[in-house]
Backbone as numpy.savetxt, mean C-alpha at the origin, in Angstrom:
# Nx Ny Nz CAx CAy CAz Cx Cy Cz
7.35 -2.68 -8.43 5.95 -3.07 -8.50 5.80 -4.33 -9.34
4.85 -5.15 -8.99 4.58 -6.38 -9.71 3.71 -6.06 -10.93
4.29 -6.20 -12.12 3.58 -5.83 -13.35 2.45 -6.79 -13.69
2.34 -7.91 -12.99 1.25 -8.85 -13.25 -0.05 -8.39 -12.59
0.05 -7.51 -11.63 -1.14 -7.01 -10.94 -1.77 -5.88 -11.74
-3.10 -5.74 -11.65 -3.75 -4.62 -12.35 -3.18 -3.28 -11.89
-3.21 -2.31 -12.79 -2.63 -0.99 -12.52 -3.25 -0.36 -11.28
-4.58 -0.47 -11.12 -5.21 0.19 -9.97 -4.70 -0.40 -8.65
-4.37 -1.70 -8.63 -3.83 -2.31 -7.41 -2.38 -1.88 -7.17
-1.63 -1.70 -8.25 -0.26 -1.19 -8.09 -0.28 0.25 -7.58
-1.22 1.04 -8.07 -1.38 2.40 -7.55 -1.80 2.38 -6.09
-2.69 1.45 -5.76 -3.13 1.30 -4.38 -1.95 0.99 -3.48
-1.05 0.11 -3.95 0.16 -0.22 -3.17 1.02 1.02 -2.95
1.13 1.85 -3.97 1.93 3.07 -3.87 1.33 4.03 -2.84
0.02 4.19 -2.88 -0.67 5.08 -1.94 -0.56 4.50 -0.53
-0.72 3.19 -0.40 -0.58 2.54 0.91 0.81 2.78 1.48
1.83 2.67 0.63 3.21 2.92 1.08 3.36 4.35 1.57
2.74 5.31 0.88 2.80 6.71 1.31 2.23 6.86 2.72
1.15 6.16 2.99 0.51 6.24 4.31 1.36 5.52 5.35
1.80 4.31 5.04 2.57 3.51 6.00 3.93 4.13 6.33
4.53 4.80 5.35 5.83 5.43 5.57 5.71 6.81 6.19
4.48 7.28 6.39 4.27 8.58 7.03 4.46 9.77 6.10
4.53 9.52 4.79 4.65 10.64 3.86 3.35 11.44 3.83
2.23 10.75 4.10 0.96 11.42 4.35 0.41 10.86 5.65
-0.04 11.73 6.52 -0.49 11.33 7.86 -1.99 11.57 8.01
-2.51 11.11 9.14 -3.93 11.33 9.43 -4.30 12.79 9.19
-5.35 12.99 8.41 -5.84 14.33 8.14 -5.18 15.03 6.96
-4.08 14.47 6.47 -3.39 15.08 5.33 -4.18 14.83 4.05
-4.10 15.77 3.12 -4.75 15.54 1.82 -3.93 14.58 0.98
-4.62 13.78 0.19 -3.96 12.92 -0.79 -3.86 13.70 -2.09
-2.91 13.34 -2.94 -2.82 14.02 -4.24 -4.14 13.86 -5.00
-4.48 14.85 -5.80 -5.71 14.76 -6.58 -5.60 13.61 -7.57
-6.75 13.14 -8.02 -6.79 12.05 -9.00 -5.99 12.44 -10.23
-6.21 13.63 -10.73 -5.50 14.08 -11.94 -4.00 14.19 -11.72
-3.61 14.69 -10.55 -2.19 14.84 -10.24 -1.50 13.49 -10.17
-2.11 12.54 -9.46 -1.52 11.21 -9.34 -1.50 10.51 -10.70
-2.55 10.69 -11.49 -2.59 10.10 -12.83 -1.44 10.64 -13.68
-1.20 11.93 -13.60 -0.11 12.54 -14.37 1.24 12.02 -13.88
1.41 11.90 -12.57 2.68 11.43 -12.01 3.02 10.01 -12.45
2.00 9.17 -12.59 2.23 7.76 -12.92 1.87 7.40 -14.36
1.45 8.38 -15.13 1.09 8.11 -16.51 -0.10 7.16 -16.60
-1.01 7.29 -15.65 -2.18 6.41 -15.59 -3.44 7.17 -15.99
-4.45 6.43 -16.32 -5.76 6.99 -16.62 -6.38 7.49 -15.30
-6.95 8.68 -15.29 -7.59 9.18 -14.06 -8.66 8.24 -13.50
-9.37 7.52 -14.37 -10.37 6.57 -13.88 -9.72 5.42 -13.11
-8.52 5.04 -13.52 -7.78 3.99 -12.82 -7.36 4.47 -11.44
-6.90 5.70 -11.36 -6.53 6.28 -10.07 -7.76 6.38 -9.17
-8.88 6.81 -9.75 -10.12 6.91 -8.97 -10.52 5.54 -8.42
-10.30 4.49 -9.21 -10.62 3.14 -8.73 -9.72 2.75 -7.57
-8.45 3.11 -7.64 -7.52 2.83 -6.53 -7.97 3.58 -5.28
-8.31 4.85 -5.43 -8.78 5.63 -4.29 -10.08 5.06 -3.72
-10.93 4.54 -4.60 -12.20 3.98 -4.14 -11.97 2.82 -3.16
-10.92 2.02 -3.40 -10.66 0.91 -2.48 -10.37 1.43 -1.07
-9.69 2.56 -0.98 -9.41 3.15 0.33 -10.68 3.71 0.97
-11.54 4.28 0.14 -12.82 4.78 0.67 -13.64 3.63 1.24
-13.71 2.53 0.50 -14.49 1.37 0.94 -13.95 0.80 2.24
-12.65 0.91 2.45 -12.03 0.40 3.67 -12.06 1.43 4.81
-12.56 2.62 4.53 -12.63 3.66 5.55 -11.28 4.28 5.88
-10.33 4.19 4.95 -8.99 4.71 5.20 -8.82 6.15 4.73
-9.76 6.63 3.92 -9.75 8.02 3.49 -11.15 8.59 3.65
-11.19 9.90 3.80 -12.47 10.59 3.84 -12.49 11.58 2.68
-13.69 11.83 2.19 -13.85 12.75 1.06 -14.56 13.99 1.55
-13.98 15.12 1.24 -14.62 16.41 1.51 -14.98 16.97 0.15
-16.27 16.94 -0.15 -16.73 17.36 -1.48 -16.19 18.74 -1.84
-15.65 18.79 -3.04 -15.13 20.06 -3.54 -13.76 20.41 -2.99
-13.26 19.63 -2.03 -11.97 19.93 -1.41 -10.94 18.85 -1.76
-11.33 17.58 -1.60 -10.42 16.49 -1.91 -10.55 15.32 -0.96
-9.59 14.41 -1.06 -9.54 13.22 -0.20 -8.47 13.41 0.85
-8.79 12.92 2.05 -7.88 13.07 3.17 -7.70 11.73 3.87
-6.52 11.52 4.44 -6.25 10.29 5.17 -7.10 10.30 6.44
-7.83 9.23 6.65 -8.72 9.11 7.82 -7.91 8.89 9.09
-8.48 9.26 10.21 -7.84 9.04 11.51 -7.61 7.54 11.72
-6.41 7.19 12.13 -6.07 5.80 12.41 -5.82 4.95 11.17
-5.77 5.58 10.00 -5.62 4.83 8.75 -4.32 4.03 8.71
-3.22 4.62 9.15 -1.93 3.92 9.09 -1.95 2.67 9.96
-2.51 2.77 11.16 -2.57 1.60 12.04 -3.44 0.50 11.47
-4.60 0.88 10.94 -5.50 -0.13 10.34 -4.89 -0.75 9.09
-4.27 0.08 8.29 -3.64 -0.40 7.07 -2.47 -1.33 7.40
-1.68 -0.95 8.39 -0.54 -1.78 8.81 -1.02 -3.14 9.29
-2.09 -3.17 10.06 -2.63 -4.45 10.56 -3.12 -5.32 9.41
-3.81 -4.71 8.46 -4.32 -5.45 7.31 -3.18 -5.97 6.44
-2.20 -5.12 6.17 -1.06 -5.50 5.35 -0.24 -6.60 6.03
-0.08 -6.48 7.33 0.67 -7.47 8.10 0.00 -8.84 7.99
-1.32 -8.86 8.17 -2.07 -10.12 8.10 -1.99 -10.71 6.70
-2.10 -9.86 5.68 -1.99 -10.33 4.29 -0.61 -10.94 4.05
0.43 -10.29 4.55 1.78 -10.81 4.39 1.92 -12.18 5.04
1.43 -12.30 6.27 1.56 -13.57 7.00 0.73 -14.68 6.37
-0.45 -14.36 5.89 -1.34 -15.38 5.32 -1.01 -15.76 3.88
-0.62 -14.77 3.07 -0.48 -15.04 1.64 0.95 -15.06 1.13
1.81 -14.21 1.64 3.16 -14.12 1.09 4.18 -14.95 1.85
4.09 -14.93 3.17 5.09 -15.59 4.00 5.21 -17.09 3.73
4.14 -17.83 3.57 4.30 -19.27 3.31 5.18 -19.57 2.08
5.02 -18.80 1.02 5.83 -19.00 -0.18 7.29 -18.62 0.08
7.50 -17.58 0.87 8.87 -17.15 1.20 9.57 -18.23 2.02
8.87 -18.77 3.01 9.45 -19.83 3.85 9.80 -21.05 3.00
8.91 -21.43 2.11 9.17 -22.57 1.23 10.41 -22.31 0.39
10.52 -21.12 -0.15 11.67 -20.76 -0.99 12.96 -20.76 -0.15
12.90 -20.24 1.06 14.07 -20.23 1.94 14.54 -21.65 2.22
13.61 -22.55 2.47 13.97 -23.94 2.75 14.63 -24.58 1.54
14.09 -24.31 0.35 14.68 -24.86 -0.87 16.13 -24.41 -1.05
16.39 -23.16 -0.67 17.72 -22.59 -0.84 18.65 -22.86 0.34
18.08 -23.44 1.41 18.89 -23.72 2.60 19.27 -22.46 3.35
18.43 -21.44 3.28 18.70 -20.19 3.99 18.30 -20.31 5.45
19.17 -19.83 6.32 18.91 -19.83 7.75 18.29 -18.48 8.13
17.12 -18.50 8.77 16.48 -17.22 9.16 17.39 -16.32 9.99
18.24 -16.90 10.82 19.14 -16.09 11.65 20.12 -15.30 10.78
20.59 -15.93 9.68 21.48 -15.23 8.76 20.77 -14.05 8.11
19.50 -14.24 7.77 18.73 -13.16 7.15 18.51 -12.01 8.12
18.22 -12.35 9.36 18.02 -11.32 10.37 19.31 -10.54 10.58
20.42 -11.25 10.65 21.71 -10.59 10.83 22.02 -9.69 9.65
21.74 -10.17 8.43 22.00 -9.39 7.23 21.11 -8.15 7.18
19.87 -8.27 7.64 18.94 -7.14 7.63 19.41 -6.04 8.57
20.08 -6.43 9.66 20.56 -5.45 10.63 21.84 -4.75 10.20
22.47 -5.27 9.19 23.76 -4.71 8.75 23.61 -3.44 7.96
């Protein structure tokens, strides 16, 4: 995790990874705020803020008194959003760095398949 980012965004990245990797699927419950706070040694309010970002994006649904659940289609929507963010914000810097180092994309693709 990038320690320069606020804790709630790092937690958001962790939750997003859980969804994208299929560890939690559509309709599955997410860990409670207190449980996730304990697991990461974070303040429960910070975890709640991370969860709020998912609520605002419509990626989770809240069942009062029961908990938060992954919304239908959340993984696909999240993947599309993350993909676009990668291409728009991260990829240009990676390409620049690759050029500086003289890295050939074909070598990287071959190495990734190994």
